[in-house]
XYZ file of C-alpha atoms in Angstrom:
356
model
C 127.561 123.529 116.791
C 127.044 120.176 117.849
C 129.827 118.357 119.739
C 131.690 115.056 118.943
C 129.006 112.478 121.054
C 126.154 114.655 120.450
C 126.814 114.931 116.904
C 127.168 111.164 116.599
C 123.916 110.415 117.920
C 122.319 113.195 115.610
C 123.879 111.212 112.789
C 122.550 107.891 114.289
C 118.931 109.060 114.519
C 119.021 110.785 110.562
C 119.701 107.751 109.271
C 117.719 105.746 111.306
C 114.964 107.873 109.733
C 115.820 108.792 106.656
C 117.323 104.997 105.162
C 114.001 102.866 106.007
C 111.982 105.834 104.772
C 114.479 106.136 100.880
C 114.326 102.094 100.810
C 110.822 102.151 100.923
C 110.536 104.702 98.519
C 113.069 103.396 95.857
C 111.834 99.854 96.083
C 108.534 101.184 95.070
C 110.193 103.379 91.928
C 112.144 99.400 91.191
C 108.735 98.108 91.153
C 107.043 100.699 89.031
C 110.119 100.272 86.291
C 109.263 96.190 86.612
C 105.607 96.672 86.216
C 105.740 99.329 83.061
C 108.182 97.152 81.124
C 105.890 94.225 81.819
C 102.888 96.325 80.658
C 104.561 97.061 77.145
C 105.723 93.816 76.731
C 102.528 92.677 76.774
C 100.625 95.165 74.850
C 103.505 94.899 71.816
C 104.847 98.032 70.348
C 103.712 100.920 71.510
C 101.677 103.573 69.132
C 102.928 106.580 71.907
C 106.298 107.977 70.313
C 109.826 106.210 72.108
C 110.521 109.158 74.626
C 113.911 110.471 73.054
C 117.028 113.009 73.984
C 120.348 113.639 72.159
C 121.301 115.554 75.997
C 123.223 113.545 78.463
C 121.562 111.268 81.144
C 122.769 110.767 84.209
C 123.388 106.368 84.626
C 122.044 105.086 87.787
C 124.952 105.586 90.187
C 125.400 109.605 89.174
C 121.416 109.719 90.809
C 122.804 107.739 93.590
C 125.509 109.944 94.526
C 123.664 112.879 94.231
C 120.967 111.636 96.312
C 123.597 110.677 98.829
C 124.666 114.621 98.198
C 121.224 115.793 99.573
C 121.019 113.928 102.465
C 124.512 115.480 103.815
C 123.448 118.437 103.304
C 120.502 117.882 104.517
C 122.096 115.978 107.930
C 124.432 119.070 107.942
C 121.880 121.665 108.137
C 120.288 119.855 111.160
C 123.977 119.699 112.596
C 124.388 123.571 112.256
C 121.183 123.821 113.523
C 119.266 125.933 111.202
C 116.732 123.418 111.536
C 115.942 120.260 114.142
C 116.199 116.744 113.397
C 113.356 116.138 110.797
C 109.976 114.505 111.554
C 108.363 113.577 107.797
C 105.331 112.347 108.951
C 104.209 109.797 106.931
C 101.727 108.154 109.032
C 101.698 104.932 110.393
C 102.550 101.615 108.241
C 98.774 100.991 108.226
C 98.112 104.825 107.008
C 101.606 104.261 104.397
C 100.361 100.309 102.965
C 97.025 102.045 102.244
C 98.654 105.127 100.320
C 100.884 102.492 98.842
C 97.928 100.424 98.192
C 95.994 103.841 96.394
C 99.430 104.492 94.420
C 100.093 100.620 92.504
C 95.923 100.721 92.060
C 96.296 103.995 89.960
C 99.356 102.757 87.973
C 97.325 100.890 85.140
C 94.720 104.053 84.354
C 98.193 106.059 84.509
C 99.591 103.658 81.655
C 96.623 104.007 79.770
C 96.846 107.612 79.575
C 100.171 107.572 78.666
C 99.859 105.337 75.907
C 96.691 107.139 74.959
C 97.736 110.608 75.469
C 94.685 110.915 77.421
C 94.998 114.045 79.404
C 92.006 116.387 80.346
C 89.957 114.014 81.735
C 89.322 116.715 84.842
C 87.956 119.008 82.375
C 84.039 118.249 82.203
C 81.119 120.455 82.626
C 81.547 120.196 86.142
C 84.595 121.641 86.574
C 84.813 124.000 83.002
C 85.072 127.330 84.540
C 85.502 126.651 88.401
C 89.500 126.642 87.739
C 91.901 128.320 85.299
C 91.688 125.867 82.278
C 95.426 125.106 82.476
C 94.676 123.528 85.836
C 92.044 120.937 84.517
C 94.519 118.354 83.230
C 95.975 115.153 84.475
C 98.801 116.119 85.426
C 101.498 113.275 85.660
C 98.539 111.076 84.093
C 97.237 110.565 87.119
C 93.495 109.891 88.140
C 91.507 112.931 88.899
C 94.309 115.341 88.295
C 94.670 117.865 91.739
C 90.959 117.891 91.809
C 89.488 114.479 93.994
C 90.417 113.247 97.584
C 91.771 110.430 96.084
C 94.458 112.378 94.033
C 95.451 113.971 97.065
C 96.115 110.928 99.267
C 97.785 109.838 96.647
C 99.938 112.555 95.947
C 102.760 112.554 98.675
C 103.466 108.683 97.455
C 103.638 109.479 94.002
C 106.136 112.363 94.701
C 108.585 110.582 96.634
C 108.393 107.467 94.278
C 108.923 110.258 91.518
C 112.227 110.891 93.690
C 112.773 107.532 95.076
C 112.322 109.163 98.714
C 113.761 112.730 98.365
C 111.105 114.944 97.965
C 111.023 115.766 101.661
C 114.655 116.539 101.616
C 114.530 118.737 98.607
C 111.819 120.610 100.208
C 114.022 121.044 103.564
C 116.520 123.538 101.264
C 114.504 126.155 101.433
C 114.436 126.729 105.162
C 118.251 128.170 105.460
C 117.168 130.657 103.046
C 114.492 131.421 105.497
C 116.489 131.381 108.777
C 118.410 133.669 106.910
C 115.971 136.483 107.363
C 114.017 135.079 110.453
C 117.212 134.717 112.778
C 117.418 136.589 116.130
C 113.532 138.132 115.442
C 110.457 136.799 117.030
C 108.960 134.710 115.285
C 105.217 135.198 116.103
C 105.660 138.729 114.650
C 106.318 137.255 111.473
C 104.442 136.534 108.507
C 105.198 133.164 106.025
C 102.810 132.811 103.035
C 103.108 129.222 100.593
C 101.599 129.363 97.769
C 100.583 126.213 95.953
C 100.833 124.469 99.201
C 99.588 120.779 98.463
C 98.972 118.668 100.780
C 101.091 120.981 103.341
C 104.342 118.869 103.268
C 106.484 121.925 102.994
C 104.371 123.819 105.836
C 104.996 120.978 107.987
C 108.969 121.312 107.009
C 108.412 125.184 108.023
C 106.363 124.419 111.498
C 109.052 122.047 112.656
C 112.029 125.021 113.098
C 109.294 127.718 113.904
C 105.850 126.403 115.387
C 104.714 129.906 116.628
C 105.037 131.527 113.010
C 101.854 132.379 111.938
C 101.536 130.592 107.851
C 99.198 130.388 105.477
C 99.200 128.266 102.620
C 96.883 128.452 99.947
C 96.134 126.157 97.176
C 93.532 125.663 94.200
C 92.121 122.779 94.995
C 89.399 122.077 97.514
C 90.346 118.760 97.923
C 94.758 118.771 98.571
C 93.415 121.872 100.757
C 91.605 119.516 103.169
C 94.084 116.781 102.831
C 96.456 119.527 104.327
C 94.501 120.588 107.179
C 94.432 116.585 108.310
C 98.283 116.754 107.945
C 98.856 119.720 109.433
C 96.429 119.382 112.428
C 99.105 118.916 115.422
C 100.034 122.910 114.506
C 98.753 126.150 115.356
C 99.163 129.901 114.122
C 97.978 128.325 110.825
C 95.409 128.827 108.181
C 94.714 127.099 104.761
C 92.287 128.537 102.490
C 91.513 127.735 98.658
C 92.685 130.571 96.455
C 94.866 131.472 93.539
C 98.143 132.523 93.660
C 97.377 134.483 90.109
C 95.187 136.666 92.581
C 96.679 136.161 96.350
C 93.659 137.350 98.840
C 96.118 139.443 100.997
C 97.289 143.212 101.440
C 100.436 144.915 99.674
C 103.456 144.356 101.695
C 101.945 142.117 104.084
C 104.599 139.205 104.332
C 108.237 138.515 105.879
C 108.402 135.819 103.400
C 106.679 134.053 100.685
C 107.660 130.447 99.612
C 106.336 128.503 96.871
C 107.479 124.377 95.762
C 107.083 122.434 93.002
C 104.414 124.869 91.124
C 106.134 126.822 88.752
C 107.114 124.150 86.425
C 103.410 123.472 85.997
C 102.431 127.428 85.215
C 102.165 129.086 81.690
C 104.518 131.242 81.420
C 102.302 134.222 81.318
C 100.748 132.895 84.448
C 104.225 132.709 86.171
C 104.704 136.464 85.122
C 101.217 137.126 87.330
C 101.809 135.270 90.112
C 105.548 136.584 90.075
C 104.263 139.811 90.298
C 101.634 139.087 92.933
C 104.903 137.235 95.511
C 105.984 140.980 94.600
C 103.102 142.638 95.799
C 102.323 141.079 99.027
C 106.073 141.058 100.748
C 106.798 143.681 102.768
C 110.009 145.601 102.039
C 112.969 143.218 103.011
C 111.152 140.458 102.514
C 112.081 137.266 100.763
C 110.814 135.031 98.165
C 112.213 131.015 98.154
C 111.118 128.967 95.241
C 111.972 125.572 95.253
C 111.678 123.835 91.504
C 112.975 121.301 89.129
C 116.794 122.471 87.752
C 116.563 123.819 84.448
C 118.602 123.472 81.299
C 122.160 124.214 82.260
C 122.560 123.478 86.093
C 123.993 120.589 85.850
C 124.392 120.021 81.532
C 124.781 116.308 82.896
C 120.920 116.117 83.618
C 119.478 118.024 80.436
C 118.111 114.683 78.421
C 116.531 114.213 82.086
C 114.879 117.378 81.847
C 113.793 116.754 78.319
C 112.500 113.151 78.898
C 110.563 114.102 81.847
C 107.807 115.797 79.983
C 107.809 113.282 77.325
C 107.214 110.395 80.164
C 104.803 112.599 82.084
C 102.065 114.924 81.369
C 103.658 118.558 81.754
C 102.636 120.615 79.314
C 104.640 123.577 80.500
C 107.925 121.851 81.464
C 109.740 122.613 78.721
C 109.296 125.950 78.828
C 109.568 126.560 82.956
C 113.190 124.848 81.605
C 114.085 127.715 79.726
C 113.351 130.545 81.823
C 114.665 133.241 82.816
C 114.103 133.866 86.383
C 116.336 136.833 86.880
C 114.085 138.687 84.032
C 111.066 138.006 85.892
C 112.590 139.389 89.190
C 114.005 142.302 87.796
C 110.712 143.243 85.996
C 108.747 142.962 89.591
C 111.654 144.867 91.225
C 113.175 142.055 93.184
C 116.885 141.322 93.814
C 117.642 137.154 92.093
C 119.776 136.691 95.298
C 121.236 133.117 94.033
C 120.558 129.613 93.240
C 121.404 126.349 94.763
C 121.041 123.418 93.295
C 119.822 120.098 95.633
C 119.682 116.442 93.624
C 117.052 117.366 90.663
C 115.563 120.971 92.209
C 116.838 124.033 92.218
C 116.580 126.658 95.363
C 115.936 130.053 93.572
C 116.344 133.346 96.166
C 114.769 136.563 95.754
C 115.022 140.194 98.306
C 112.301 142.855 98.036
C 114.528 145.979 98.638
C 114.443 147.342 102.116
């Protein structure tokens, strides 16, 4: 436990970090709102149905406060120590005005889509059968869905505009679930597998409280796959590979831990039920499974017209059912323990125990 100077000068350096890093964030989200109500109010009524919900919505202040919420829990977990201070990595302000500069260029072709319900532009003859067909969509509307380099330079600014600069910190809750198991064992002995890994944002998260744990992350497209490995470069005891986490290229029982973010929302639901079973498969008895997701219907009844506007804003065919599901059912039926849940600003931290 930190004491009274050192723990002021912890505080001093989060914020330091962490308030440039949400203004930047949230003044691009202001300017996004500004530049979409322009766009309609010059293209006259639209012929894409008004996004609707009878469920509350949270006004502007509730997301405020519960933003605040994350970050002091997320400045408490560095104060107890379960992980350091956190680095996010963003790049330097020439690397973050040119991901800016990919994001606002995008924005238009986005609107388009949305207006247009224009959404399987990645499916073409190129691509038809190279990926699971659910895949090959434009996901959020965006340009090239997870399938070109630019999509995946693009990616990490669209997220934390999404969240007006929390993504990072929502992805941080699901390392005390982690040091949970890990404490007091060494950690190069240990085996962490993320599935649906990105761009490696959460890997990076993971590195920072354990850079001798040997990962690997593994992800369907060629393309975020590389964008990782450029990320990720100042880490060893890694390894990134393309593959499917509907048919995980490792042995039974051969991981401490698995950990998966922001995927399952964007799963069929008989595809979650496969790659449910296959986290089964590969950990090793006592291990445990961390899934980090959007909150679903219920969590906080305050944020359900949230959850039902989302898909209706974005392209997420499978949203509205990942809302709805029943997480301790699919545990249960792969013989896993639903440990708890934890809920951190709009995701949910969802724990699950293989049986010793």
């Amino acid at each position: 436990m930190a004491g009274p100077l050192t723990r002021f000068a912890i505080r001093a350096a989060y914020h330091a970090r962490q308030l440039p890093r949400f203004a930047w964030y949230a003044a691009h989200a202001a300017a996004v709102s500004r530049l979409a109500a322009k766009a309609r109010k010059e293209e006259g009524e639209s012929k894409r149905p008004r996004a609707h919900t009878a469920a509350p919505v949270p006004d502007r202040d509730s997301l405020y406060e519960d933003m605040a919420a994350l970050f002091r829990q997320d400045l408490a977990n560095v104060e107890a120590g379960i992980y350091p201070l956190p680095a996010d990595h963003d790049g330097s302000l020439v690397t973050r005005l040119r991901r800016s500069s990919l994001f606002f260029e995008d924005l238009p072709s986005v609107h388009h889509r949305r207006e247009s319900g224009g959404h399987s532009e990645v499916l073409t003859e190129e691509t038809r059968g190279k990926r699971p067909r659910y895949y090959l969509q434009n996901f959020h509307f965006q340009t090239g869905g997870w399938m070109t380099e630019d999509s995946a330079q693009r990616y990490d600014t669209q997220v934390e505009v999404l969240f007006s600069g929390t993504a990072n910190a929502m992805r941080r809750q699901a390392l005390p679930p982690l040091q949970q198991v890990f404490a007091g064992r060494d950690q190069r002995q240990l085996r962490l597998l993320d599935v649906g890994c990105g761009t490696g944002r959460f890997l990076d998260c993971a590195k920072q409280v354990w850079p001798r744990l040997p990962c690997l992350g593994i992800d369907l497209s060629e393309a975020y796959v590389r964008e990782a490995k450029q990320h990720l470069q100042r880490w060893s005891w890694l390894n990134l590979v393309v593959a499917n986490g509907e048919a995980i290229p490792l042995p039974d029982a051969s991981q401490d831990a698995v950990t998966s973010i922001f995927v399952f929302h964007e799963l069929p639901p008989q595809v979650r039920r496969t790659v449910f079973r296959e986290f089964a498969r590969v950990l090793k008895p006592g291990g445990r499974l961390v899934l980090v997701d959007s909150l679903q219907r219920g969590d906080k009844p305050e944020y359900d017209g949230l959850l039902e506007l989302f898909p209706q804003n974005y392209h997420e065919p499978y949203f509205a059912g990942y809302i709805e599901e029943d997480f301790g059912a699919l545990a249960r039926a792969c013989d896993l323990t639903h440990t708890r849940d934890e809920t951190a600003y709009v995701s949910k931290v969802m724990v699950f125990d293989k049986p010793s």
